[in-house]
Amino acid sequence: MLQSSDPAQADSNHTVESLTDQAQELADGFLDMAGNESDTEEEGEAPLSEQPKISDKRRQQNAKFDSWFSNRAKIIDKEDFVKATQAVDDALLSTRSLISKQESTVIITDPREYQIELFERAKKQNIIAVLDTGSGKTLIAVLLIRHILDQELEDRALGLSPRITFFLVDSVTLVFQQHAVLECNLDAKIERFCGEMGCDLWQKSTWVKHFSENMVIVCTAEVLYQCLMHSFITIDRINLLIFDEAHHAKKNHAYARIIKDFYLAELDMKKRPKVFGMTASPVDARVDVVKAARDLETLLHAQIATASDFKLLQKSVNRPNEVVAQYDKPPAPFETPLLLRMKAMFGDMVVLSKPFRFAKRASSELGSWFADQVWSFYLAEEEARKLEGKIERDFLSQKTEHSIAKLDAEVSRIREAREVVKKHIFRDPQAKPADLSSKVLVLQHYLALVFERPTEAKCIVFVQSRYTAKLLGDLFSRIGGPNIRSGILVGTRTGEPGDLNVSFRQQVVTLINFRKGLLNCLFATSVAEEGLDIPDCNLVVRFDLYETLIQYIQSRGRARHTNSRYVHMIERGNRVHIQNLRDVRASEGKMRQFCESLPTDRLLQGNDYDPGDLSDLMQISLTDLDTGAKLTYGSSLAILSHFVSCLPHSPENTPQPTYVVSGHGRQFVCEVILPENSPVLRAVGRVSAKKSIAKRSAAFEACSLLKKGSYLDANLLPIYHKQLPAMRNAQLALNLKTTNSYDFRIKPSLWAASVGSLPTDLFLTTLELAEPEGLGRAYRPLGMLTRVRLPNFPRFPIFFEGSQSEVICTSAVQSIRVTGGSLRVLTVSTLRIFHAIFNKVYEHDVENTPYWLVPIKPDIAISSEDPDPGGLIQWDVLKLVADSEELLWDKDTDASFFSDRFLIDPWDGSRRFFTTGVAPELKPLDPVPPNTASGKHMDNILEYSISLWKKARAKRQFAIDQPVIEAHRVLQRRNWLDEITEKEKASITRCYVCPDPLKISTIPTTLATMVLIFPAIISRLDSYLIAGEVCRMLHLDIKTDLALEAITKDSDNSGEHREQQVHFQRGMGKNYERLEFIGDCFLKMATSISLFAQNPDNDEFEYHVRRMLMVCNQTLFNNALKLKLCEYIRSQGFSRRTWYPEELKLLFGKGRGRDKNVTPTHRLGDKSIADVCEALIGAALLSHNHFDNAVRAVTELVCNPDHEMLKWADYYQLYTKPTYQTAQASASHVDLAAKVELEHNYHFQYPRLLRSAFTHPSYPYSWERVPSYQRLEFLGDSLFDMACVNFLFHRFLDRDPQWLTEHKMAMVSNRFLGAVCVKLGFHRHIRFYGSIIEHQIREYVTEIQEAERESNGLPDYWVNVKAPPKALPDVVEAYLGAVFVDSEFNYGEVERFFDMHIKCFFEDMSIYDSFANNHPTTYLNNLLAVTFACTNYRIFAQEIPSIDGGTTLTQVIAGVMIHDEIIAEGRGSSGRYAKVRASANALEVLSGLAPFEFRAKFGCDCGKVGMVGEAGTAV
């Protein structure tokens, strides 16, 4: 069903996801429909009791869906989840799912002998397993975890405190990889954490929850250290510590700190966890192998162990054939012509020092081609922008001020350097010494041997430099031949401009492509040596030689394929290389001897050995006695940094402590300085022998002061928190199904407030018809005399048979003086009119009469400015009616007397007649002529004229010689506000009556004709008056007709567009739907501007949350309840029982005896009430040519301190320009403004504001100190929405909100805005950081420009082009936001932009009909409702509890139900996508069916039976 645009919401029974804008509301489905066309029950009509009730039908369908869903949810288990994951394109998966998708996560299930041996050892004691890469260390860990978990379950069954296992890794990459492995091989709850997940901001309650829900945690060691430090968990609650790549445990590494600060601090050995370490070598540096091994044993409190039989290990793990490849000694470094030119022109530029150094070194080691080629990517467009940013960043960070001109000059030189490189002609590389060094040619020889023919072989070439990896990859993509598919694999660190910066996800995708064979040759840095799950390779080349034993062992471990080869590339005659080769082999031998010589039952050697600074780091600590949180020298830096980062600050600048270290003799002392808003400003540490310890000492003292001042809590966490916005996940949606009963205001308060006394002056309001011809008889205007002057009412229509006329209400300004006598005449005549025409007898009570009805002279000009309004009244007619109830006649009365009279049946209030004249050919006892209106007695004309029952009729005698009169019976029609029904059209009114049993009224037929319409007129005027009361309550000046339209709900499902209306109330006029459409949009814009103006430093997420709190349906609903707005909403159409004046006592007639103290009620849906609020905002907007009224409406209805504006100008008055906006613009900013002004002729006062609009979130803030476009995009999005909706609303006045929403989708779609961005050339100005974005933009620009060229000027060329990168539409919206802010909140500039660049695309909206209708759910609705004429269908959706343990692949299942049968289903990550797939699947089922086949297949009779049932519904 359609949901509010709120970011988060839920349905009570069947989940409906949240949507971001109205285009997604459309995509999310259709609302409930029903087929009840009945009006308010007319007197004498029987209710349609034989028709099924909607509520019963819906309950049955809900029950069927719940049953179906329950069965399907049981089937959708973890196997389906894995299958679904495997089927998804890698580009759409999260990093976690990418890793878990790979088959390599399933490790061997049949352990080898050495693995069993080490596992058995690990069960008994702490072990460091030293095994080659690929030899199955992880399997041993899995076996050990299973064993520990079994023990843990037994302990928990005995009532012991729960303990958990920690699998510690050294990198984020390994967190995901090892978690995937463990999750695939362990039957236990496992979770993974790393700092990138923001877990350093979590409170203890969050951690306690995770610890209680999981038995195994995979995390970086720093995460566990932080948890132990803050006492979120204690060491005695851990049963197993696994250290992956355990050789890192040294010095101040987190592995070492965990052991030093917490493991060894637990003196009770039974409470310490078991330790299991894994490494290919205990040595990762060029040190004594035995000493390093003993240090590692001591630190981890564990014994090194390996397989007892190395021959067995070699049989289990393939070892490569090792080859030494020698290359010639390279020549001395030289300078190529390009390098000489660059050095002469730019050699003094510091930012280019790195490529200068590399180019010269590469000339010798790699060849001249490499020396030149490095400039092509170092000064590529994206990298050049980074360099410019670095120059500007460095310039701004200087403490001394310099001229902007200097900065501009540096930037200009970078651009000049780029032009030099751009114009340089780079020759294609040749496999010759002139281009390539001997070293590269040797590599080329080995690769050519392996990839001579198509092969499944894989190769890794290890290098030291990221530049080398990049250039070798480029080289072999050119000269490697058709069978080499090269790629690069480098670390994820963020380096300086010119570095290759890749994300972790890019790493994963590269490895997946390598595994699949899409890549077969990787040029990699050391990142490929350790940890990453890399498939077995046929060839591994050490292009740059290893430096340590572990580098050698780990890189060699990548060559595990049968008959693989490991190539050591060394320089011929280079003693350093030769010695390096000998050293690693000797060290490996010593390591093997050390391991083999270890006694199986020995105690750890050197347990009393004290390595490094162990005593220094543990010497001083501070422990909280309540929680056990421990502050040490080692932890103090992290605790202090976390405290400072949590101090209040702007989003762009994260504060950090400043450390100042100074000499103190031969020792050092440090002072730490904290930000100005810190409660502790500085602290000085103790004198220490090392700078690092001096810094820790200062941090420790600062933390001690903060703890003493209670600025750190018991867990050593700051009392300041990085709080996410309040209620960010609040359920703020309303359930469309929920209805409640509320008081219903039938009459305006004006009538009751004005009675109670005798008036001396009355005001005349005349009621006349603009086109009375449709009445079919003469009429005269009617007047109302009221105690207070009525407002000027708008015209409104009443309906005749085949025509209609507007009612014109004119309120005279001048009052009419009245006396007691005239009041008596007015009152008597009015009461007689009510009696004669409506059969109601009221008590004669002048003081409580709210209004009087008077005849107005015919054919007289009526004006509100008439100085004598009393002269308009026909007082003689009033006197006649007041003096006598009927006109008398006798047998001598002339026949002309009976023409054009109003006859009343005194015994039947429903029988009233207009006479035509005497029918001389007929006698009273003649049979009733054919085609006469039916009556009780049809024996003869006289009997027909008498409505009395038999006994009463027998007591009366009527003359048989009286005339027979031809007449027309007055239909009992009251609701003239609605078109005449077919039943009324078919009614026969002609009849023949005798006058004796009837009364000839003194009321002229012309007056009676108008009075018969009066109930409909007064009903509409009452509604107008009630709408006016709403406006006064809200202090709004809204046009009366718009105000009434805004509060009119004419069916149970008003707002559910294009649905068959349930309990439709006829004749209510326009309902609130269109006004709600535009009001919702203005509400979004107004609150967005308000938040932006008052909170310029908030981030986009904060804006969204706070706006959601203002605009969500729940807020509007709550405020409407406070205002008692519900009682004013018009939910009931014209009623023949409620239009009478309530202030008078009814003596006779229907309704007599009704308790006036009973307050009428009506049922309203919660969402309908919220919709009315938005409609009132829309009405306020349309009532004037300015926004002030609508701004006031938002304030009144939102009732939120974030929006207290009363007029449009208040927004800008509250806006404080941020510093970045007003700071001096650099030349590049001014240049940008000048270029953009050529694309849209607006001149920016603040060019830095424009720069912000083009700054992608990936671009570092510190480079230009300008925030990204996200805030401006938030603002511009709402402004652009308003411009589009305003255009559609006023251009297409007859279109319903569903059509408007569908076609708005095209206007605000990312596809369209991406095309606009390119058409305006905005894409050229975007500053971003990352090659992926650049590639996506470049591809899209090429495609959209080609589409435009081929379109021959058609405006919809963008429709079939693929979706653009999101940055492009975001920039257009951000630009609009920037223009709006720069122009001092001038919305006219937004409209000018729309008129110049957007409107031309949408002059003919019909060309986008297919764009709107192609959505599967929309298409399904049209197919069922239009083609098949089916109304009994629904679309349900409900979330399946996730088995993923997280939110990566949330499962929602949707079902399409037709005539109570689920015919298709779909699954997706949200209800919207599930419904789209379910609709698409349903379309396949229905494809090709003719309407008769559909009816036969599904038993559909909707087109034949007018059933009160369901129609297209998306739940």
mmCIF file of N, CA, C and O in Angstrom, residues 231-275:
data_model
loop_
_atom_site.group_PDB
_atom_site.id
_atom_site.type_symbol
_atom_site.label_atom_id
_atom_site.label_comp_id
_atom_site.label_asym_id
_atom_site.label_seq_id
_atom_site.Cartn_x
_atom_site.Cartn_y
_atom_site.Cartn_z
ATOM 1 N N SER A 231 36.561 -2.757 29.818
ATOM 2 C CA SER A 231 35.898 -3.763 30.645
ATOM 3 C C SER A 231 34.509 -4.107 30.117
ATOM 4 O O SER A 231 33.603 -4.434 30.874
ATOM 5 N N PHE A 232 34.363 -4.065 28.797
ATOM 6 C CA PHE A 232 33.143 -4.593 28.207
ATOM 7 C C PHE A 232 33.122 -6.107 28.341
ATOM 8 O O PHE A 232 32.072 -6.725 28.361
ATOM 9 N N ILE A 233 34.327 -6.667 28.384
ATOM 10 C CA ILE A 233 34.490 -8.094 28.635
ATOM 11 C C ILE A 233 35.788 -8.259 29.410
ATOM 12 O O ILE A 233 36.693 -7.427 29.301
ATOM 13 N N THR A 234 35.871 -9.268 30.218
ATOM 14 C CA THR A 234 37.084 -9.543 30.987
ATOM 15 C C THR A 234 37.722 -10.818 30.460
ATOM 16 O O THR A 234 37.075 -11.647 29.816
ATOM 17 N N ILE A 235 39.009 -10.965 30.721
ATOM 18 C CA ILE A 235 39.765 -12.071 30.144
ATOM 19 C C ILE A 235 39.235 -13.420 30.612
ATOM 20 O O ILE A 235 39.329 -14.426 29.898
ATOM 21 N N ASP A 236 38.618 -13.450 31.824
ATOM 22 C CA ASP A 236 38.121 -14.728 32.334
ATOM 23 C C ASP A 236 36.826 -15.159 31.625
ATOM 24 O O ASP A 236 36.369 -16.284 31.823
ATOM 25 N N ARG A 237 36.239 -14.276 30.807
ATOM 26 C CA ARG A 237 35.035 -14.636 30.052
ATOM 27 C C ARG A 237 35.369 -15.112 28.646
ATOM 28 O O ARG A 237 34.496 -15.307 27.821
ATOM 29 N N ILE A 238 36.670 -15.300 28.373
ATOM 30 C CA ILE A 238 37.131 -15.787 27.077
ATOM 31 C C ILE A 238 37.682 -17.190 27.268
ATOM 32 O O ILE A 238 38.509 -17.426 28.152
ATOM 33 N N ASN A 239 37.238 -18.132 26.451
ATOM 34 C CA ASN A 239 37.716 -19.506 26.601
ATOM 35 C C ASN A 239 38.838 -19.853 25.629
ATOM 36 O O ASN A 239 39.566 -20.808 25.853
ATOM 37 N N LEU A 240 38.946 -19.081 24.528
ATOM 38 C CA LEU A 240 39.994 -19.369 23.547
ATOM 39 C C LEU A 240 40.375 -18.101 22.823
ATOM 40 O O LEU A 240 39.509 -17.355 22.365
ATOM 41 N N LEU A 241 41.689 -17.869 22.731
ATOM 42 C CA LEU A 241 42.224 -16.762 21.933
ATOM 43 C C LEU A 241 43.004 -17.359 20.777
ATOM 44 O O LEU A 241 43.994 -18.079 20.993
ATOM 45 N N ILE A 242 42.576 -17.067 19.552
ATOM 46 C CA ILE A 242 43.297 -17.528 18.374
ATOM 47 C C ILE A 242 43.965 -16.325 17.732
ATOM 48 O O ILE A 242 43.307 -15.329 17.423
ATOM 49 N N PHE A 243 45.262 -16.416 17.548
ATOM 50 C CA PHE A 243 46.036 -15.326 16.944
ATOM 51 C C PHE A 243 46.422 -15.746 15.524
ATOM 52 O O PHE A 243 47.291 -16.609 15.340
ATOM 53 N N ASP A 244 45.769 -15.178 14.535
ATOM 54 C CA ASP A 244 46.120 -15.441 13.142
ATOM 55 C C ASP A 244 47.329 -14.590 12.779
ATOM 56 O O ASP A 244 47.427 -13.427 13.177
ATOM 57 N N GLU A 245 48.256 -15.184 11.999
ATOM 58 C CA GLU A 245 49.523 -14.509 11.677
ATOM 59 C C GLU A 245 50.186 -14.032 12.970
ATOM 60 O O GLU A 245 50.463 -12.845 13.172
ATOM 61 N N ALA A 246 50.452 -14.998 13.837
ATOM 62 C CA ALA A 246 50.896 -14.692 15.205
ATOM 63 C C ALA A 246 52.258 -14.030 15.258
ATOM 64 O O ALA A 246 52.631 -13.482 16.304
ATOM 65 N N HIS A 247 53.023 -14.056 14.175
ATOM 66 C CA HIS A 247 54.345 -13.439 14.194
ATOM 67 C C HIS A 247 54.284 -11.937 14.436
ATOM 68 O O HIS A 247 55.302 -11.312 14.737
ATOM 69 N N HIS A 248 53.086 -11.332 14.295
ATOM 70 C CA HIS A 248 52.952 -9.895 14.555
ATOM 71 C C HIS A 248 53.005 -9.571 16.049
ATOM 72 O O HIS A 248 53.098 -8.398 16.408
ATOM 73 N N ALA A 249 52.937 -10.570 16.891
ATOM 74 C CA ALA A 249 52.880 -10.332 18.339
ATOM 75 C C ALA A 249 54.246 -9.912 18.849
ATOM 76 O O ALA A 249 55.054 -10.741 19.294
ATOM 77 N N LYS A 250 54.494 -8.639 18.803
ATOM 78 C CA LYS A 250 55.750 -8.106 19.326
ATOM 79 C C LYS A 250 55.593 -6.618 19.563
ATOM 80 O O LYS A 250 54.642 -5.986 19.099
ATOM 81 N N LYS A 251 56.479 -6.081 20.320
ATOM 82 C CA LYS A 251 56.501 -4.654 20.645
ATOM 83 C C LYS A 251 55.121 -4.170 21.105
ATOM 84 O O LYS A 251 54.545 -4.729 22.010
ATOM 85 N N ASN A 252 54.604 -3.148 20.416
ATOM 86 C CA ASN A 252 53.333 -2.565 20.883
ATOM 87 C C ASN A 252 52.145 -3.004 20.023
ATOM 88 O O ASN A 252 51.100 -2.366 20.005
ATOM 89 N N HIS A 253 52.287 -4.083 19.302
ATOM 90 C CA HIS A 253 51.165 -4.599 18.500
ATOM 91 C C HIS A 253 50.015 -4.998 19.421
ATOM 92 O O HIS A 253 50.223 -5.363 20.587
ATOM 93 N N ALA A 254 48.803 -4.901 18.916
ATOM 94 C CA ALA A 254 47.629 -5.217 19.740
ATOM 95 C C ALA A 254 47.673 -6.634 20.276
ATOM 96 O O ALA A 254 47.207 -6.906 21.396
ATOM 97 N N TYR A 255 48.256 -7.585 19.500
ATOM 98 C CA TYR A 255 48.423 -8.945 20.017
ATOM 99 C C TYR A 255 49.202 -8.909 21.325
ATOM 100 O O TYR A 255 48.817 -9.529 22.333
ATOM 101 N N ALA A 256 50.328 -8.166 21.277
ATOM 102 C CA ALA A 256 51.195 -8.112 22.446
ATOM 103 C C ALA A 256 50.516 -7.391 23.601
ATOM 104 O O ALA A 256 50.631 -7.801 24.769
ATOM 105 N N ARG A 257 49.789 -6.327 23.311
ATOM 106 C CA ARG A 257 49.138 -5.569 24.389
ATOM 107 C C ARG A 257 48.048 -6.384 25.079
ATOM 108 O O ARG A 257 47.834 -6.246 26.292
ATOM 109 N N ILE A 258 47.336 -7.209 24.338
ATOM 110 C CA ILE A 258 46.315 -8.058 24.962
ATOM 111 C C ILE A 258 46.950 -9.000 25.975
ATOM 112 O O ILE A 258 46.450 -9.166 27.090
ATOM 113 N N ILE A 259 48.068 -9.597 25.568
ATOM 114 C CA ILE A 259 48.743 -10.530 26.482
ATOM 115 C C ILE A 259 49.332 -9.788 27.677
ATOM 116 O O ILE A 259 49.143 -10.173 28.847
ATOM 117 N N LYS A 260 50.048 -8.696 27.421
ATOM 118 C CA LYS A 260 50.736 -7.982 28.497
ATOM 119 C C LYS A 260 49.771 -7.360 29.503
ATOM 120 O O LYS A 260 49.955 -7.475 30.717
ATOM 121 N N ASP A 261 48.749 -6.678 28.982
ATOM 122 C CA ASP A 261 47.886 -5.891 29.863
ATOM 123 C C ASP A 261 46.786 -6.711 30.521
ATOM 124 O O ASP A 261 46.306 -6.344 31.603
ATOM 125 N N PHE A 262 46.381 -7.823 29.906
ATOM 126 C CA PHE A 262 45.189 -8.499 30.420
ATOM 127 C C PHE A 262 45.397 -9.998 30.660
ATOM 128 O O PHE A 262 44.995 -10.516 31.702
ATOM 129 N N TYR A 263 46.047 -10.679 29.736
ATOM 130 C CA TYR A 263 46.220 -12.122 29.913
ATOM 131 C C TYR A 263 47.123 -12.410 31.101
ATOM 132 O O TYR A 263 46.784 -13.185 32.007
ATOM 133 N N LEU A 264 48.299 -11.774 31.114
ATOM 134 C CA LEU A 264 49.241 -12.017 32.207
ATOM 135 C C LEU A 264 48.764 -11.404 33.518
ATOM 136 O O LEU A 264 49.165 -11.838 34.599
ATOM 137 N N ALA A 265 47.880 -10.375 33.427
ATOM 138 C CA ALA A 265 47.382 -9.746 34.652
ATOM 139 C C ALA A 265 46.427 -10.654 35.416
ATOM 140 O O ALA A 265 46.179 -10.431 36.607
ATOM 141 N N GLU A 266 45.867 -11.668 34.723
ATOM 142 C CA GLU A 266 44.997 -12.640 35.398
ATOM 143 C C GLU A 266 45.884 -13.725 36.014
ATOM 144 O O GLU A 266 46.455 -14.558 35.313
ATOM 145 N N LEU A 267 46.001 -13.680 37.343
ATOM 146 C CA LEU A 267 46.931 -14.577 38.029
ATOM 147 C C LEU A 267 46.375 -15.984 38.178
ATOM 148 O O LEU A 267 47.146 -16.943 38.352
ATOM 149 N N ASP A 268 45.076 -16.131 38.172
ATOM 150 C CA ASP A 268 44.478 -17.448 38.301
ATOM 151 C C ASP A 268 44.564 -18.143 36.947
ATOM 152 O O ASP A 268 43.869 -17.784 36.003
ATOM 153 N N MET A 269 45.420 -19.144 36.844
ATOM 154 C CA MET A 269 45.667 -19.802 35.569
ATOM 155 C C MET A 269 44.405 -20.435 34.995
ATOM 156 O O MET A 269 44.235 -20.511 33.787
ATOM 157 N N LYS A 270 43.502 -20.861 35.874
ATOM 158 C CA LYS A 270 42.285 -21.516 35.401
ATOM 159 C C LYS A 270 41.351 -20.545 34.683
ATOM 160 O O LYS A 270 40.505 -20.955 33.903
ATOM 161 N N LYS A 271 41.499 -19.271 35.006
ATOM 162 C CA LYS A 271 40.618 -18.277 34.386
ATOM 163 C C LYS A 271 41.181 -17.724 33.073
ATOM 164 O O LYS A 271 40.511 -16.972 32.390
ATOM 165 N N ARG A 272 42.432 -18.069 32.785
ATOM 166 C CA ARG A 272 43.004 -17.597 31.532
ATOM 167 C C ARG A 272 42.459 -18.414 30.360
ATOM 168 O O ARG A 272 42.238 -19.624 30.490
ATOM 169 N N PRO A 273 42.273 -17.789 29.218
ATOM 170 C CA PRO A 273 41.813 -18.549 28.050
ATOM 171 C C PRO A 273 42.943 -19.360 27.437
ATOM 172 O O PRO A 273 44.128 -19.062 27.648
ATOM 173 N N LYS A 274 42.593 -20.374 26.687
ATOM 174 C CA LYS A 274 43.576 -21.124 25.924
ATOM 175 C C LYS A 274 44.050 -20.251 24.780
ATOM 176 O O LYS A 274 43.305 -19.424 24.253
ATOM 177 N N VAL A 275 45.322 -20.408 24.387
ATOM 178 C CA VAL A 275 45.912 -19.610 23.315
ATOM 179 C C VAL A 275 46.314 -20.542 22.184
ATOM 180 O O VAL A 275 46.922 -21.597 22.411
#
